[in-house]
XYZ file of N, CA and C in Angstrom:
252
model
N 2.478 -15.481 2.789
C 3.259 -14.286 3.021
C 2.617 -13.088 2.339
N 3.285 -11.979 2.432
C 2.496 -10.403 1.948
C 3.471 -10.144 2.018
N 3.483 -8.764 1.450
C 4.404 -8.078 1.093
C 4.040 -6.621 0.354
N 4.646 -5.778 1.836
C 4.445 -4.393 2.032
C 4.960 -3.701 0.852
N 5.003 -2.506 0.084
C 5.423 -1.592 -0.550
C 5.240 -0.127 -0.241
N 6.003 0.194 0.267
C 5.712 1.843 -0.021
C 6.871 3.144 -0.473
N 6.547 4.063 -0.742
C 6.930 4.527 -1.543
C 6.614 6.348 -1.050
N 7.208 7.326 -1.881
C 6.452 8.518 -1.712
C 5.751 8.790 -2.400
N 4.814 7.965 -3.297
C 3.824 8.386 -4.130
C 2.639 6.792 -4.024
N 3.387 6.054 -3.161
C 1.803 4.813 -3.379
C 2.520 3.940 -2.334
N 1.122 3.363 -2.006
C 1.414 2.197 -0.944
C 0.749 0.784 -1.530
N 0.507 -0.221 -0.693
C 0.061 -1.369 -1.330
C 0.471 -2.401 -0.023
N -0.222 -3.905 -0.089
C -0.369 -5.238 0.452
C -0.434 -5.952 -0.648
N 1.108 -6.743 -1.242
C 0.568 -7.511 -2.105
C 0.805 -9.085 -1.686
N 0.007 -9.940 -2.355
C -0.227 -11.356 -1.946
C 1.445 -12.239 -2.123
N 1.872 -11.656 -3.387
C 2.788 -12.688 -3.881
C 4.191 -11.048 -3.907
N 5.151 -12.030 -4.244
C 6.664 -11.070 -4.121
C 6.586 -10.609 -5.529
N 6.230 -11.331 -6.613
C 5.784 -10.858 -7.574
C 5.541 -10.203 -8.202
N 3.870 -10.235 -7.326
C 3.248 -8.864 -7.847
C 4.059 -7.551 -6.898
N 4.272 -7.384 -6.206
C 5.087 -6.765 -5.524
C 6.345 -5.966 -6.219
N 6.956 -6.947 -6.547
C 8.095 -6.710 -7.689
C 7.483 -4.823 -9.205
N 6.960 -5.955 -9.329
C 5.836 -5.327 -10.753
C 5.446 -4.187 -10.194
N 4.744 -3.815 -9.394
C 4.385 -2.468 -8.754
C 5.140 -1.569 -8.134
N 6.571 -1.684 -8.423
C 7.667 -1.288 -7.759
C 8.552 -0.212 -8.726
N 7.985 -0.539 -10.117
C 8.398 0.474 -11.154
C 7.078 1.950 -11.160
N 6.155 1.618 -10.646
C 5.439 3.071 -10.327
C 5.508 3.612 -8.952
N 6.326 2.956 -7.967
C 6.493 3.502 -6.908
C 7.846 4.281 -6.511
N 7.349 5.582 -6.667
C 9.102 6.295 -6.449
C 9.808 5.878 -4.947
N 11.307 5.419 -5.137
C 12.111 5.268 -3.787
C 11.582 4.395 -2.777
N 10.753 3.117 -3.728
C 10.082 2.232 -3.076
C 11.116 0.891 -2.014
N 9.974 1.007 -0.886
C 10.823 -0.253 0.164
C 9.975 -1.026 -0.085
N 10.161 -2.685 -0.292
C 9.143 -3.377 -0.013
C 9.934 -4.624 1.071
N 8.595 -4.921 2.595
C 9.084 -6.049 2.775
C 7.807 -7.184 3.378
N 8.874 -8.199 3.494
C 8.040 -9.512 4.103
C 7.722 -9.811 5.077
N 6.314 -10.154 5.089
C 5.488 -10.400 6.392
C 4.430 -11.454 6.182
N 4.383 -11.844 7.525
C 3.885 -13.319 7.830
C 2.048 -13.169 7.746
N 1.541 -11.939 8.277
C 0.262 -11.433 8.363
C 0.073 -10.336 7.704
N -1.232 -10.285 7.099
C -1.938 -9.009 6.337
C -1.473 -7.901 7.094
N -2.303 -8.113 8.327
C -2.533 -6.927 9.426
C -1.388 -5.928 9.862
N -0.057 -6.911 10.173
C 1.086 -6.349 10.356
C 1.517 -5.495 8.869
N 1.576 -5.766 8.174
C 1.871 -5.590 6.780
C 0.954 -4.068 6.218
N -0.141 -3.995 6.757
C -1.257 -3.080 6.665
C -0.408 -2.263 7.540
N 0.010 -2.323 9.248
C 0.189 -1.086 9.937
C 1.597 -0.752 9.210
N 2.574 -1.785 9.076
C 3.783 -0.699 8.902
C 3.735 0.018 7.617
N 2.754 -0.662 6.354
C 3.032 0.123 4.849
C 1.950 1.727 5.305
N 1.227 1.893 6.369
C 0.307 3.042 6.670
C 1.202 3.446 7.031
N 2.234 3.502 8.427
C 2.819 4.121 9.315
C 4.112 4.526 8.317
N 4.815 3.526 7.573
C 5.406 4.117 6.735
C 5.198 5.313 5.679
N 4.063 5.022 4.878
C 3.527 5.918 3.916
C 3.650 7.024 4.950
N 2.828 7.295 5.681
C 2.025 8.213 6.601
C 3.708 9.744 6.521
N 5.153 9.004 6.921
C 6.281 9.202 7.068
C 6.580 9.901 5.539
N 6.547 9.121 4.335
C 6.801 9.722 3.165
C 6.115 10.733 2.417
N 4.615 10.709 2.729
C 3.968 11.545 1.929
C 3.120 12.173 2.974
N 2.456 13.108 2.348
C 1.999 13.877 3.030
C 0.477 13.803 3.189
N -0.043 13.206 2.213
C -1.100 12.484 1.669
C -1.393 11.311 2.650
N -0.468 10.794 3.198
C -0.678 9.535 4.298
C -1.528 9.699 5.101
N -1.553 10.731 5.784
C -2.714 10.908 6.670
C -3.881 10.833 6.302
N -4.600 10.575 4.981
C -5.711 10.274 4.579
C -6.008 9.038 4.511
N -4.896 8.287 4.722
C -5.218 6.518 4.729
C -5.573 5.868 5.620
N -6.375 4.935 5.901
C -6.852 4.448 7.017
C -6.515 2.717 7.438
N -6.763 2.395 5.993
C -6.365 1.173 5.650
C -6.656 0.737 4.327
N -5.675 -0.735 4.144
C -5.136 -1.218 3.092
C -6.236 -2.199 2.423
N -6.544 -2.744 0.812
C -6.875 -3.677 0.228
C -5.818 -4.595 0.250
N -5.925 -5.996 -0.018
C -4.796 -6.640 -0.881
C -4.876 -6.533 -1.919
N -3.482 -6.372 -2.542
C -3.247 -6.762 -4.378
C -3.981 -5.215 -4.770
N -3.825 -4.262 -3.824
C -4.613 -3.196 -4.621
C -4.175 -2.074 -4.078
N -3.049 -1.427 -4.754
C -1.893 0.051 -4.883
C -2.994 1.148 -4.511
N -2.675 2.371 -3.837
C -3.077 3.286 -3.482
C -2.001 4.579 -3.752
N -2.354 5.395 -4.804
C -1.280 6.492 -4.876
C -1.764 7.633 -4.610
N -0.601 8.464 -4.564
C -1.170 10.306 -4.218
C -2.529 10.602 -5.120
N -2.359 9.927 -6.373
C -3.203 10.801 -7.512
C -4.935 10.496 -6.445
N -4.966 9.308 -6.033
C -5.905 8.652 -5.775
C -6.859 9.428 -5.081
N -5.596 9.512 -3.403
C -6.067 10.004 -2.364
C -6.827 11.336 -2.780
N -6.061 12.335 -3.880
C -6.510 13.442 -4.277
C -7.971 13.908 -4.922
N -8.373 12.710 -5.841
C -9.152 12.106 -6.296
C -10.718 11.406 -5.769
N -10.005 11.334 -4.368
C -10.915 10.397 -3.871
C -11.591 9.175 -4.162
N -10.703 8.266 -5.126
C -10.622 7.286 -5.603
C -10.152 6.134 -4.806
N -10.219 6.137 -3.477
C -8.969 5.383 -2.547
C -10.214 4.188 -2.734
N -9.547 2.672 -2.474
C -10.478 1.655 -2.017
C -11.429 1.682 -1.251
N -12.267 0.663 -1.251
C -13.081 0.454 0.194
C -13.199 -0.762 0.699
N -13.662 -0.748 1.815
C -13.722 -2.038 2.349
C -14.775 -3.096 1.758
N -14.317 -4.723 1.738
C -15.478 -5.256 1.005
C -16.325 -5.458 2.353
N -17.613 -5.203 2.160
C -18.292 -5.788 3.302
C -18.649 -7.335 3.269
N -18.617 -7.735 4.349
C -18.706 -8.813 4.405
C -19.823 -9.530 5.574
């Protein structure tokens, strides 16, 4: 399972409910939910974010287990993809 988070200041894919949980105290007015696939989990926490912040539109896509906030996007600190 995965498990979406987003928020108006950070998004995220996390592996376990857990960690999920835990990342939920830096996410303001955070939703998080459960999903069976990464992928699904990736479009709605984008399409969601995209809705809360304004900053969303800079996201393209998600890491797992790895939060993305406003400061970031601003920053240009956002993840990248691992190549593989």
């Amino acid at each position: 399972m995965f498990y979406a988070i987003v928020g108006s200041n950070g998004v995220a894919v996390m592996s376990t409910e857990e960690r999920a949980e835990k990342l939920k105290k830096y996410i303001k007015n955070a939703t998080v939910l459960e999903f069976s696939q990464f992928e699904t989990a990736e479009f709605w926490a984008l399409a969601t974010f995209q809705q809360r912040s304004l900053l969303g539109k800079y996201l393209t896509y998600l890491n797992l287990n790895r939060a993305i906030f406003n400061k970031d996007i601003l920053t240009g600190r956002t993840s990248r993809r691992k190549k593989t």
